[in-house]
mmCIF file of C-alpha atoms in Angstrom:
data_model
loop_
_atom_site.group_PDB
_atom_site.id
_atom_site.type_symbol
_atom_site.label_atom_id
_atom_site.label_comp_id
_atom_site.label_asym_id
_atom_site.label_seq_id
_atom_site.Cartn_x
_atom_site.Cartn_y
_atom_site.Cartn_z
ATOM 1 C CA MET A 1 29.219 5.791 1.586
ATOM 2 C CA ASP A 2 32.187 7.739 2.963
ATOM 3 C CA TYR A 3 33.081 6.066 6.254
ATOM 4 C CA VAL A 4 35.315 8.948 7.329
ATOM 5 C CA ASN A 5 33.228 11.814 6.034
ATOM 6 C CA GLY A 6 34.235 15.395 6.754
ATOM 7 C CA PRO A 7 32.577 18.680 5.805
ATOM 8 C CA GLY A 8 33.581 20.252 2.519
ATOM 9 C CA ARG A 9 36.014 18.653 0.113
ATOM 10 C CA ASN A 10 39.090 16.655 0.914
ATOM 11 C CA HIS A 11 42.183 18.642 -0.049
ATOM 12 C CA LEU A 12 44.187 15.981 -1.880
ATOM 13 C CA PHE A 13 47.888 16.881 -2.024
ATOM 14 C CA VAL A 14 49.610 13.538 -2.141
ATOM 15 C CA PRO A 15 51.780 12.984 -5.233
ATOM 16 C CA GLY A 16 49.238 10.570 -6.677
ATOM 17 C CA PRO A 17 46.496 9.609 -6.887
ATOM 18 C CA VAL A 18 45.385 13.141 -7.663
ATOM 19 C CA ASN A 19 42.219 15.182 -8.106
ATOM 20 C CA ILE A 20 40.006 14.009 -10.956
ATOM 21 C CA PRO A 21 38.365 16.684 -13.147
ATOM 22 C CA GLU A 22 34.585 16.777 -13.197
ATOM 23 C CA GLN A 23 34.633 16.266 -16.972
ATOM 24 C CA VAL A 24 36.536 13.011 -16.505
ATOM 25 C CA LEU A 25 34.199 11.804 -13.768
ATOM 26 C CA ARG A 26 31.202 12.478 -16.007
ATOM 27 C CA ALA A 27 32.845 10.716 -18.954
ATOM 28 C CA MET A 28 33.381 7.594 -16.839
ATOM 29 C CA ASN A 29 29.848 7.603 -15.451
ATOM 30 C CA ARG A 30 28.499 5.153 -17.990
ATOM 31 C CA ASN A 31 27.362 1.578 -18.240
ATOM 32 C CA ASN A 32 29.402 -1.350 -19.514
ATOM 33 C CA GLU A 33 29.294 -2.093 -23.212
ATOM 34 C CA ASP A 34 30.450 -4.719 -25.668
ATOM 35 C CA TYR A 35 34.127 -4.060 -26.355
ATOM 36 C CA ARG A 36 33.835 -6.091 -29.559
ATOM 37 C CA SER A 37 31.326 -3.635 -30.999
ATOM 38 C CA PRO A 38 32.651 -1.038 -33.496
ATOM 39 C CA ALA A 39 32.505 1.722 -30.846
ATOM 40 C CA VAL A 40 35.328 0.612 -28.554
ATOM 41 C CA PRO A 41 37.890 -0.088 -31.303
ATOM 42 C CA ALA A 42 37.096 3.325 -32.803
ATOM 43 C CA LEU A 43 37.658 4.944 -29.405
ATOM 44 C CA THR A 44 40.840 2.958 -28.806
ATOM 45 C CA LYS A 45 42.277 3.985 -32.169
ATOM 46 C CA THR A 46 42.013 7.685 -31.268
ATOM 47 C CA LEU A 47 43.499 7.031 -27.825
ATOM 48 C CA LEU A 48 46.527 5.238 -29.231
ATOM 49 C CA GLU A 49 47.110 8.078 -31.667
ATOM 50 C CA ASP A 50 46.780 10.745 -29.006
ATOM 51 C CA VAL A 51 48.759 9.192 -26.140
ATOM 52 C CA LYS A 52 51.800 9.351 -28.416
ATOM 53 C CA LYS A 53 51.557 13.135 -28.065
ATOM 54 C CA ILE A 54 52.047 13.064 -24.289
ATOM 55 C CA PHE A 55 55.262 11.074 -24.789
ATOM 56 C CA LYS A 56 56.283 13.429 -27.620
ATOM 57 C CA THR A 57 56.869 10.618 -30.057
ATOM 58 C CA THR A 58 55.872 9.967 -33.632
ATOM 59 C CA SER A 59 57.640 6.628 -33.965
ATOM 60 C CA GLY A 60 56.668 4.967 -30.662
ATOM 61 C CA THR A 61 53.993 2.281 -30.275
ATOM 62 C CA PRO A 62 51.732 2.719 -27.223
ATOM 63 C CA PHE A 63 50.062 0.031 -25.134
ATOM 64 C CA LEU A 64 47.195 0.618 -22.685
ATOM 65 C CA PHE A 65 47.347 -2.029 -19.974
ATOM 66 C CA PRO A 66 44.630 -2.382 -17.303
ATOM 67 C CA THR A 67 47.228 -2.190 -14.528
ATOM 68 C CA THR A 68 49.268 0.180 -12.342
ATOM 69 C CA GLY A 69 52.727 1.623 -12.842
ATOM 70 C CA THR A 70 54.169 -1.544 -11.315
ATOM 71 C CA GLY A 71 52.598 -3.593 -14.090
ATOM 72 C CA ALA A 72 53.906 -1.116 -16.647
ATOM 73 C CA TRP A 73 57.413 -1.630 -15.197
ATOM 74 C CA GLU A 74 57.072 -5.366 -15.674
ATOM 75 C CA SER A 75 55.843 -4.918 -19.228
ATOM 76 C CA ALA A 76 58.828 -2.722 -20.090
ATOM 77 C CA LEU A 77 61.314 -5.211 -18.673
ATOM 78 C CA THR A 78 59.913 -8.567 -19.748
ATOM 79 C CA ASN A 79 59.233 -7.562 -23.344
ATOM 80 C CA THR A 80 62.752 -6.282 -23.972
ATOM 81 C CA LEU A 81 65.101 -8.386 -21.826
ATOM 82 C CA SER A 82 66.017 -12.011 -21.141
ATOM 83 C CA PRO A 83 66.799 -13.598 -17.755
ATOM 84 C CA GLY A 84 70.418 -12.938 -16.829
ATOM 85 C CA ASP A 85 70.657 -9.736 -18.872
ATOM 86 C CA ARG A 86 72.652 -6.983 -17.201
ATOM 87 C CA THR A 87 70.802 -3.786 -16.382
ATOM 88 C CA VAL A 88 72.070 -0.583 -14.794
ATOM 89 C CA SER A 89 69.564 1.012 -12.445
ATOM 90 C CA PHE A 90 69.727 3.981 -10.072
ATOM 91 C CA LEU A 91 68.694 3.719 -6.427
ATOM 92 C CA ILE A 92 67.690 7.206 -5.285
ATOM 93 C CA GLY A 93 64.421 6.649 -3.399
ATOM 94 C CA GLN A 94 61.572 4.279 -2.636
ATOM 95 C CA PHE A 95 60.185 3.868 -6.140
ATOM 96 C CA SER A 96 63.533 3.329 -7.816
ATOM 97 C CA LEU A 97 64.197 0.793 -5.041
ATOM 98 C CA LEU A 98 60.980 -1.059 -5.878
ATOM 99 C CA TRP A 99 61.805 -1.150 -9.594
ATOM 100 C CA ILE A 100 65.252 -2.545 -8.783
ATOM 101 C CA ASP A 101 63.606 -5.184 -6.595
ATOM 102 C CA GLN A 102 61.342 -6.126 -9.491
ATOM 103 C CA GLN A 103 64.309 -6.418 -11.846
ATOM 104 C CA LYS A 104 66.073 -8.761 -9.427
ATOM 105 C CA ARG A 105 62.973 -10.899 -8.937
ATOM 106 C CA LEU A 106 62.658 -11.203 -12.709
ATOM 107 C CA ASN A 107 66.199 -12.641 -12.701
ATOM 108 C CA PHE A 108 68.067 -9.811 -14.346
ATOM 109 C CA ASP A 109 71.660 -9.037 -13.348
ATOM 110 C CA VAL A 110 71.108 -5.613 -11.808
ATOM 111 C CA ASP A 111 74.061 -3.248 -11.496
ATOM 112 C CA VAL A 112 72.858 -0.710 -8.925
ATOM 113 C CA ILE A 113 74.189 2.855 -8.787
ATOM 114 C CA GLU A 114 73.163 4.174 -5.388
ATOM 115 C CA SER A 115 72.955 7.800 -4.270
ATOM 116 C CA ASP A 116 71.898 9.421 -1.011
ATOM 117 C CA TRP A 117 68.137 9.925 -0.856
ATOM 118 C CA GLY A 118 67.673 13.525 -1.927
ATOM 119 C CA GLN A 119 70.262 13.296 -4.681
ATOM 120 C CA GLY A 120 69.703 12.536 -8.334
ATOM 121 C CA ALA A 121 71.083 9.673 -10.371
ATOM 122 C CA ASN A 122 74.883 9.646 -10.435
ATOM 123 C CA LEU A 123 75.447 9.995 -14.156
ATOM 124 C CA GLU A 124 79.226 10.233 -13.787
ATOM 125 C CA VAL A 125 79.268 6.660 -12.515
ATOM 126 C CA LEU A 126 76.990 5.676 -15.392
ATOM 127 C CA ALA A 127 79.416 7.247 -17.858
ATOM 128 C CA SER A 128 82.281 5.249 -16.333
ATOM 129 C CA LYS A 129 80.352 1.982 -16.555
ATOM 130 C CA ILE A 130 79.331 2.627 -20.144
ATOM 131 C CA ALA A 131 82.898 3.584 -21.125
ATOM 132 C CA GLU A 132 84.251 0.364 -19.560
ATOM 133 C CA ASP A 133 81.626 -1.865 -21.179
ATOM 134 C CA LYS A 134 83.450 -2.489 -24.458
ATOM 135 C CA SER A 135 81.715 -5.816 -25.003
ATOM 136 C CA HIS A 136 78.255 -4.298 -24.476
ATOM 137 C CA THR A 137 77.194 -6.566 -21.630
ATOM 138 C CA ILE A 138 74.861 -3.832 -20.368
ATOM 139 C CA LYS A 139 71.539 -4.438 -22.082
ATOM 140 C CA ALA A 140 69.418 -1.683 -20.518
ATOM 141 C CA ILE A 141 69.602 1.511 -18.479
ATOM 142 C CA CYS A 142 66.600 1.781 -16.138
ATOM 143 C CA ILE A 143 65.908 5.150 -14.562
ATOM 144 C CA VAL A 144 63.060 6.799 -12.686
ATOM 145 C CA HIS A 145 62.556 10.226 -14.235
ATOM 146 C CA ASN A 146 60.893 11.711 -11.162
ATOM 147 C CA GLU A 147 61.412 10.007 -7.783
ATOM 148 C CA THR A 148 58.303 10.896 -5.780
ATOM 149 C CA ALA A 149 59.695 9.713 -2.442
ATOM 150 C CA THR A 150 62.285 12.493 -2.373
ATOM 151 C CA GLY A 151 61.099 15.011 -4.979
ATOM 152 C CA VAL A 152 64.044 14.441 -7.324
ATOM 153 C CA THR A 153 63.932 14.810 -11.116
ATOM 154 C CA ASN A 154 66.683 13.244 -13.222
ATOM 155 C CA ASN A 155 68.227 14.579 -16.418
ATOM 156 C CA LEU A 156 67.259 12.141 -19.166
ATOM 157 C CA ALA A 157 68.907 14.101 -21.966
ATOM 158 C CA THR A 158 72.298 13.552 -20.321
ATOM 159 C CA VAL A 159 71.722 9.790 -20.147
ATOM 160 C CA ARG A 160 71.115 9.748 -23.892
ATOM 161 C CA LYS A 161 74.245 11.861 -24.501
ATOM 162 C CA ILE A 162 76.329 9.359 -22.527
ATOM 163 C CA LEU A 163 75.005 6.415 -24.510
ATOM 164 C CA ASP A 164 75.521 8.203 -27.811
ATOM 165 C CA HIS A 165 79.014 9.418 -26.890
ATOM 166 C CA TYR A 166 80.206 5.868 -26.336
ATOM 167 C CA GLN A 167 78.024 4.481 -29.136
ATOM 168 C CA HIS A 168 76.524 2.029 -26.675
ATOM 169 C CA PRO A 169 73.463 0.035 -27.812
ATOM 170 C CA ALA A 170 71.843 -0.412 -24.369
ATOM 171 C CA LEU A 171 68.097 0.121 -24.260
ATOM 172 C CA PHE A 172 66.953 3.247 -22.399
ATOM 173 C CA LEU A 173 63.962 2.434 -20.154
ATOM 174 C CA VAL A 174 62.251 5.255 -18.256
ATOM 175 C CA ASP A 175 59.688 5.314 -15.458
ATOM 176 C CA GLY A 176 57.726 8.483 -16.161
ATOM 177 C CA VAL A 177 54.895 7.698 -13.755
ATOM 178 C CA SER A 178 55.002 11.041 -11.921
ATOM 179 C CA SER A 179 56.511 13.089 -14.735
ATOM 180 C CA ILE A 180 54.742 12.477 -18.045
ATOM 181 C CA CYS A 181 52.008 15.102 -18.657
ATOM 182 C CA ALA A 182 53.546 17.323 -15.968
ATOM 183 C CA LEU A 183 57.278 17.655 -16.686
ATOM 184 C CA ASP A 184 59.107 18.124 -19.956
ATOM 185 C CA PHE A 185 59.389 14.688 -21.557
ATOM 186 C CA ARG A 186 60.703 14.064 -25.068
ATOM 187 C CA MET A 187 60.749 10.405 -25.987
ATOM 188 C CA ASP A 188 62.004 10.752 -29.554
ATOM 189 C CA GLU A 189 64.452 13.587 -28.962
ATOM 190 C CA TRP A 190 66.029 11.857 -25.941
ATOM 191 C CA GLY A 191 66.095 8.457 -27.584
ATOM 192 C CA VAL A 192 63.997 6.760 -24.909
ATOM 193 C CA ASP A 193 63.256 3.169 -25.878
ATOM 194 C CA VAL A 194 60.481 2.417 -23.407
ATOM 195 C CA ALA A 195 58.591 5.050 -21.442
ATOM 196 C CA LEU A 196 55.712 4.414 -19.095
ATOM 197 C CA THR A 197 53.241 6.240 -16.905
ATOM 198 C CA GLY A 198 50.201 5.597 -14.722
ATOM 199 C CA SER A 199 46.723 7.016 -15.062
ATOM 200 C CA GLN A 200 46.453 8.213 -11.439
ATOM 201 C CA LYS A 201 49.226 10.804 -11.694
ATOM 202 C CA ALA A 202 49.358 13.810 -14.019
ATOM 203 C CA LEU A 203 46.700 12.364 -16.317
ATOM 204 C CA SER A 204 44.292 12.858 -13.362
ATOM 205 C CA LEU A 205 42.392 9.598 -13.754
ATOM 206 C CA PRO A 206 41.642 6.824 -11.286
ATOM 207 C CA THR A 207 44.326 4.194 -10.820
ATOM 208 C CA GLY A 208 44.066 1.356 -13.317
ATOM 209 C CA LEU A 209 45.802 2.198 -16.587
ATOM 210 C CA GLY A 210 49.479 1.543 -17.145
ATOM 211 C CA ILE A 211 50.478 3.298 -20.351
ATOM 212 C CA VAL A 212 53.641 2.034 -22.050
ATOM 213 C CA CYS A 213 55.234 3.412 -25.208
ATOM 214 C CA ALA A 214 57.902 1.428 -27.075
ATOM 215 C CA SER A 215 60.368 2.642 -29.674
ATOM 216 C CA PRO A 216 61.023 0.673 -32.885
ATOM 217 C CA LYS A 217 64.287 -0.513 -31.282
ATOM 218 C CA ALA A 218 62.373 -1.816 -28.248
ATOM 219 C CA LEU A 219 59.837 -3.588 -30.472
ATOM 220 C CA GLU A 220 62.693 -5.254 -32.302
ATOM 221 C CA ALA A 221 64.234 -6.345 -28.983
ATOM 222 C CA SER A 222 60.899 -7.861 -27.961
ATOM 223 C CA LYS A 223 61.149 -10.351 -30.814
ATOM 224 C CA THR A 224 64.123 -12.098 -29.189
ATOM 225 C CA ALA A 225 63.575 -11.309 -25.479
ATOM 226 C CA LYS A 226 63.145 -14.581 -23.569
ATOM 227 C CA SER A 227 61.522 -13.329 -20.368
ATOM 228 C CA VAL A 228 58.193 -14.981 -19.673
ATOM 229 C CA ARG A 229 55.242 -12.679 -20.165
ATOM 230 C CA VAL A 230 51.580 -13.354 -20.750
ATOM 231 C CA PHE A 231 49.296 -10.561 -19.554
ATOM 232 C CA PHE A 232 51.857 -7.886 -20.518
ATOM 233 C CA ASP A 233 52.976 -9.413 -23.830
ATOM 234 C CA TRP A 234 53.270 -6.732 -26.506
ATOM 235 C CA SER A 235 52.986 -9.289 -29.299
ATOM 236 C CA ASP A 236 49.441 -10.162 -28.251
ATOM 237 C CA TYR A 237 48.455 -6.507 -28.473
ATOM 238 C CA LEU A 238 50.182 -6.067 -31.835
ATOM 239 C CA LYS A 239 48.209 -8.967 -33.320
ATOM 240 C CA PHE A 240 44.946 -7.278 -32.377
ATOM 241 C CA TYR A 241 46.222 -3.890 -33.572
ATOM 242 C CA LYS A 242 46.620 -5.445 -37.025
ATOM 243 C CA LEU A 243 43.110 -6.871 -36.832
ATOM 244 C CA GLY A 244 41.722 -3.442 -35.896
ATOM 245 C CA THR A 245 40.048 -4.759 -32.729
ATOM 246 C CA TYR A 246 42.959 -3.673 -30.461
ATOM 247 C CA TRP A 247 42.212 -5.708 -27.311
ATOM 248 C CA PRO A 248 43.534 -9.196 -26.470
ATOM 249 C CA TYR A 249 41.317 -9.202 -23.384
ATOM 250 C CA THR A 250 38.551 -7.139 -21.821
ATOM 251 C CA PRO A 251 39.596 -3.499 -21.309
ATOM 252 C CA SER A 252 38.339 -1.140 -18.633
ATOM 253 C CA ILE A 253 35.663 0.599 -20.688
ATOM 254 C CA GLN A 254 35.043 3.395 -18.204
ATOM 255 C CA LEU A 255 38.755 4.229 -17.917
ATOM 256 C CA LEU A 256 39.042 4.444 -21.687
ATOM 257 C CA TYR A 257 36.293 7.066 -21.817
ATOM 258 C CA GLY A 258 37.957 8.806 -18.890
ATOM 259 C CA LEU A 259 41.283 8.807 -20.728
ATOM 260 C CA ARG A 260 39.602 10.341 -23.770
ATOM 261 C CA ALA A 261 38.264 13.186 -21.614
ATOM 262 C CA ALA A 262 41.589 13.624 -19.787
ATOM 263 C CA LEU A 263 43.542 13.891 -23.024
ATOM 264 C CA ASP A 264 41.019 16.367 -24.428
ATOM 265 C CA LEU A 265 41.499 18.567 -21.352
ATOM 266 C CA LEU A 266 45.294 18.400 -21.627
ATOM 267 C CA PHE A 267 45.246 19.297 -25.307
ATOM 268 C CA GLU A 268 42.737 22.111 -24.731
ATOM 269 C CA GLU A 269 45.075 23.676 -22.162
ATOM 270 C CA GLY A 270 48.085 22.853 -24.327
ATOM 271 C CA LEU A 271 50.758 20.425 -23.149
ATOM 272 C CA ASP A 272 53.409 23.146 -22.949
ATOM 273 C CA ASN A 273 51.025 25.230 -20.822
ATOM 274 C CA VAL A 274 50.405 22.228 -18.577
ATOM 275 C CA ILE A 275 54.143 21.822 -18.057
ATOM 276 C CA ALA A 276 54.512 25.548 -17.340
ATOM 277 C CA ARG A 277 51.663 25.364 -14.796
ATOM 278 C CA HIS A 278 53.412 22.569 -12.951
ATOM 279 C CA ALA A 279 56.640 24.577 -12.983
ATOM 280 C CA ARG A 280 54.814 27.517 -11.346
ATOM 281 C CA LEU A 281 53.207 25.346 -8.688
ATOM 282 C CA GLY A 282 56.509 23.631 -7.926
ATOM 283 C CA LYS A 283 58.372 26.923 -7.589
ATOM 284 C CA ALA A 284 55.626 28.412 -5.401
ATOM 285 C CA THR A 285 55.729 25.409 -3.078
ATOM 286 C CA ARG A 286 59.506 25.615 -2.715
ATOM 287 C CA LEU A 287 59.275 29.322 -1.919
ATOM 288 C CA ALA A 288 56.746 28.540 0.810
ATOM 289 C CA VAL A 289 58.987 25.865 2.323
ATOM 290 C CA GLU A 290 61.882 28.302 2.366
ATOM 291 C CA ALA A 291 59.717 30.973 4.027
ATOM 292 C CA TRP A 292 58.779 28.486 6.760
ATOM 293 C CA GLY A 293 62.459 27.991 7.542
ATOM 294 C CA LEU A 294 62.345 24.350 6.472
ATOM 295 C CA LYS A 295 64.519 22.500 3.965
ATOM 296 C CA ASN A 296 63.780 20.662 0.749
ATOM 297 C CA CYS A 297 64.851 17.012 0.771
ATOM 298 C CA THR A 298 66.218 17.522 -2.736
ATOM 299 C CA GLN A 299 69.800 18.623 -2.304
ATOM 300 C CA LYS A 300 70.417 20.603 -5.499
ATOM 301 C CA GLU A 301 68.260 22.941 -7.549
ATOM 302 C CA GLU A 302 69.001 20.993 -10.737
ATOM 303 C CA TRP A 303 67.071 18.049 -9.261
ATOM 304 C CA PHE A 304 64.028 19.979 -7.964
ATOM 305 C CA SER A 305 60.752 18.347 -8.931
ATOM 306 C CA ASP A 306 57.774 20.327 -10.191
ATOM 307 C CA THR A 307 55.321 17.581 -9.234
ATOM 308 C CA VAL A 308 56.219 16.895 -5.588
ATOM 309 C CA THR A 309 58.183 18.570 -2.803
ATOM 310 C CA ALA A 310 59.546 16.517 0.096
ATOM 311 C CA VAL A 311 59.864 18.785 3.146
ATOM 312 C CA VAL A 312 62.447 17.935 5.814
ATOM 313 C CA VAL A 313 61.265 18.496 9.385
ATOM 314 C CA PRO A 314 63.477 19.275 12.422
ATOM 315 C CA PRO A 315 64.837 16.191 14.235
ATOM 316 C CA HIS A 316 62.498 16.615 17.211
ATOM 317 C CA ILE A 317 59.406 16.427 14.989
ATOM 318 C CA GLU A 318 57.943 13.177 13.649
ATOM 319 C CA SER A 319 56.743 13.974 10.141
ATOM 320 C CA SER A 320 53.976 11.360 10.232
ATOM 321 C CA GLU A 321 52.302 13.429 12.954
ATOM 322 C CA ILE A 322 52.031 16.298 10.479
ATOM 323 C CA VAL A 323 50.330 14.031 7.957
ATOM 324 C CA LYS A 324 47.965 12.579 10.588
ATOM 325 C CA ARG A 325 46.995 15.986 12.018
ATOM 326 C CA ALA A 326 46.434 17.454 8.554
ATOM 327 C CA TRP A 327 43.976 14.690 7.680
ATOM 328 C CA LYS A 328 42.230 14.434 11.043
ATOM 329 C CA ARG A 329 41.751 18.140 11.704
ATOM 330 C CA TYR A 330 41.797 19.942 8.352
ATOM 331 C CA ASN A 331 40.772 17.268 5.810
ATOM 332 C CA LEU A 332 44.116 17.816 4.095
ATOM 333 C CA SER A 333 45.938 14.829 2.611
ATOM 334 C CA LEU A 334 49.735 15.093 2.508
ATOM 335 C CA GLY A 335 52.288 12.423 1.579
ATOM 336 C CA LEU A 336 54.148 10.411 4.194
ATOM 337 C CA GLY A 337 57.903 9.968 4.221
ATOM 338 C CA LEU A 338 58.808 6.509 2.933
ATOM 339 C CA ASN A 339 61.473 4.026 3.960
ATOM 340 C CA LYS A 340 64.792 5.857 4.658
ATOM 341 C CA VAL A 341 63.050 9.206 4.997
ATOM 342 C CA ALA A 342 60.072 7.928 7.015
ATOM 343 C CA GLY A 343 59.452 10.268 9.933
ATOM 344 C CA LYS A 344 61.875 12.792 8.468
ATOM 345 C CA VAL A 345 59.880 14.334 5.620
ATOM 346 C CA PHE A 346 56.328 14.995 4.559
ATOM 347 C CA ARG A 347 55.451 15.452 0.928
ATOM 348 C CA ILE A 348 53.328 18.018 -0.848
ATOM 349 C CA GLY A 349 52.090 16.780 -4.197
ATOM 350 C CA HIS A 350 51.407 19.481 -6.775
ATOM 351 C CA LEU A 351 50.501 17.664 -9.954
ATOM 352 C CA GLY A 352 47.552 16.890 -12.124
ATOM 353 C CA ASN A 353 44.217 18.697 -12.021
ATOM 354 C CA LEU A 354 45.368 21.548 -9.787
ATOM 355 C CA ASN A 355 45.514 25.325 -9.900
ATOM 356 C CA GLU A 356 47.140 28.171 -8.002
ATOM 357 C CA LEU A 357 44.361 28.850 -5.497
ATOM 358 C CA GLN A 358 44.049 25.195 -4.620
ATOM 359 C CA LEU A 359 47.762 25.114 -3.850
ATOM 360 C CA LEU A 360 47.506 28.224 -1.670
ATOM 361 C CA GLY A 361 44.759 26.532 0.340
ATOM 362 C CA CYS A 362 47.069 23.580 0.911
ATOM 363 C CA LEU A 363 49.938 25.814 2.006
ATOM 364 C CA ALA A 364 47.662 27.629 4.479
ATOM 365 C CA GLY A 365 46.630 24.252 5.871
ATOM 366 C CA VAL A 366 50.247 23.150 6.256
ATOM 367 C CA GLU A 367 50.987 26.314 8.222
ATOM 368 C CA MET A 368 48.156 25.533 10.647
ATOM 369 C CA VAL A 369 49.382 21.976 11.058
ATOM 370 C CA LEU A 370 52.938 23.141 11.699
ATOM 371 C CA LYS A 371 51.649 25.482 14.398
ATOM 372 C CA ASP A 372 49.588 22.621 15.869
ATOM 373 C CA ILE A 373 52.616 20.390 16.335
ATOM 374 C CA GLY A 374 54.716 23.128 17.899
ATOM 375 C CA TYR A 375 56.833 24.337 14.992
ATOM 376 C CA PRO A 376 57.284 28.146 15.228
ATOM 377 C CA VAL A 377 55.919 28.990 11.805
ATOM 378 C CA LYS A 378 54.841 32.571 11.138
ATOM 379 C CA PHE A 379 51.271 32.460 9.880
ATOM 380 C CA GLY A 380 51.027 33.598 6.299
ATOM 381 C CA SER A 381 54.768 33.424 5.605
ATOM 382 C CA GLY A 382 54.678 30.583 3.108
ATOM 383 C CA VAL A 383 51.347 31.643 1.645
ATOM 384 C CA ALA A 384 52.671 35.165 1.131
ATOM 385 C CA ALA A 385 55.841 33.977 -0.587
ATOM 386 C CA ALA A 386 53.891 31.665 -2.876
ATOM 387 C CA SER A 387 51.173 34.264 -3.540
ATOM 388 C CA ALA A 388 53.658 36.942 -4.523
ATOM 389 C CA PHE A 389 55.304 34.608 -7.000
ATOM 390 C CA LEU A 390 52.047 33.276 -8.437
ATOM 391 C CA GLN A 391 50.474 36.711 -8.762
ATOM 392 C CA ASN A 392 53.402 37.785 -10.923
ATOM 393 C CA SER A 393 53.706 34.598 -12.968
ATOM 394 C CA THR A 394 50.218 33.178 -13.508
ATOM 395 C CA PRO A 395 48.915 33.851 -17.038
ATOM 396 C CA LEU A 396 45.334 34.160 -18.141
ATOM 397 C CA ILE A 397 43.557 30.821 -18.519
ATOM 398 C CA PRO A 398 44.125 29.882 -22.197
ATOM 399 C CA SER A 399 40.480 28.996 -22.886
ATOM 400 C CA ARG A 400 39.286 32.324 -21.435
ATOM 401 C CA ILE A 401 41.502 34.707 -23.349
#
């Protein structure tokens, strides 16, 4: 029963959780079954092989935890580090802030590099710290690839170049929760040691799977890491991998079938095509924001995100009113501003199971909301700018050529 039912469909444009494809919903619509039967291990084996493709790794070892991105964070940290280890982490928005908080609560010595919200990670400061660390006290670099609070994407290839330039052995840990399966991500090429994502983002599944992928270097580090872990212990999973049963505890059967369907859809479209689609939707959204006379929270083009756009509102407007009005009047779900940017921005998520016409419907809704709250938007301005771009850049659907 929907206790806040509205006519038609909810237009879901938060940056996660996202719209779930019908094929995935149907795949999950099944009864429970015995995970010790031959069927579930056979399914799991194909999933472990195929999730490596979304990380673009051949050497990584994936783990499918029944958890959220927060649990995946904890798995990445506790399996590779010991209490008191020094980490370098970048504070650029709400989710990087939360990961830093987790690192501190797990008793790591966190060296925080802070930037204004709307800026990317300060890699010049990182380079200085790495250059100064002759004794290699820094054990890990922790970075959020795509900060959804501000719509900022960081350059991971540059982080790897810095580490390689100074021949520094620090582990490279990456939160790819709102980037993997939507933005270009190359685990092997960029030398990422642990990458992680959540099922409710670009994979377009319900919340409940934290997917972690560990490099051989990270697996080796896990053998001596002294952080306490139980539920997220990689070694427990690896024992069952060797046995061919795969699960140290009961998995979420329905989510596994959903993941199978989600991966099939991604591979049918082609991962490079998926990334290109997100690039189009991100560019179209930014063009609309510009046409409305509003500003992007992200301060430089090099940091623009193709999965979420944080829109700065004029000082006399409370951005939460935009989000409330959108939901109450137009059944449109937009993202709130969080923490330092609360009341100052609203967020348009454009990731996952989404196409061009869906986005245009969202942009039309935002224009109506802006007019409702007294902002002098010209009707059709953002929709026209986005439409013109999309009409010239949208290819034929690959499966229909």
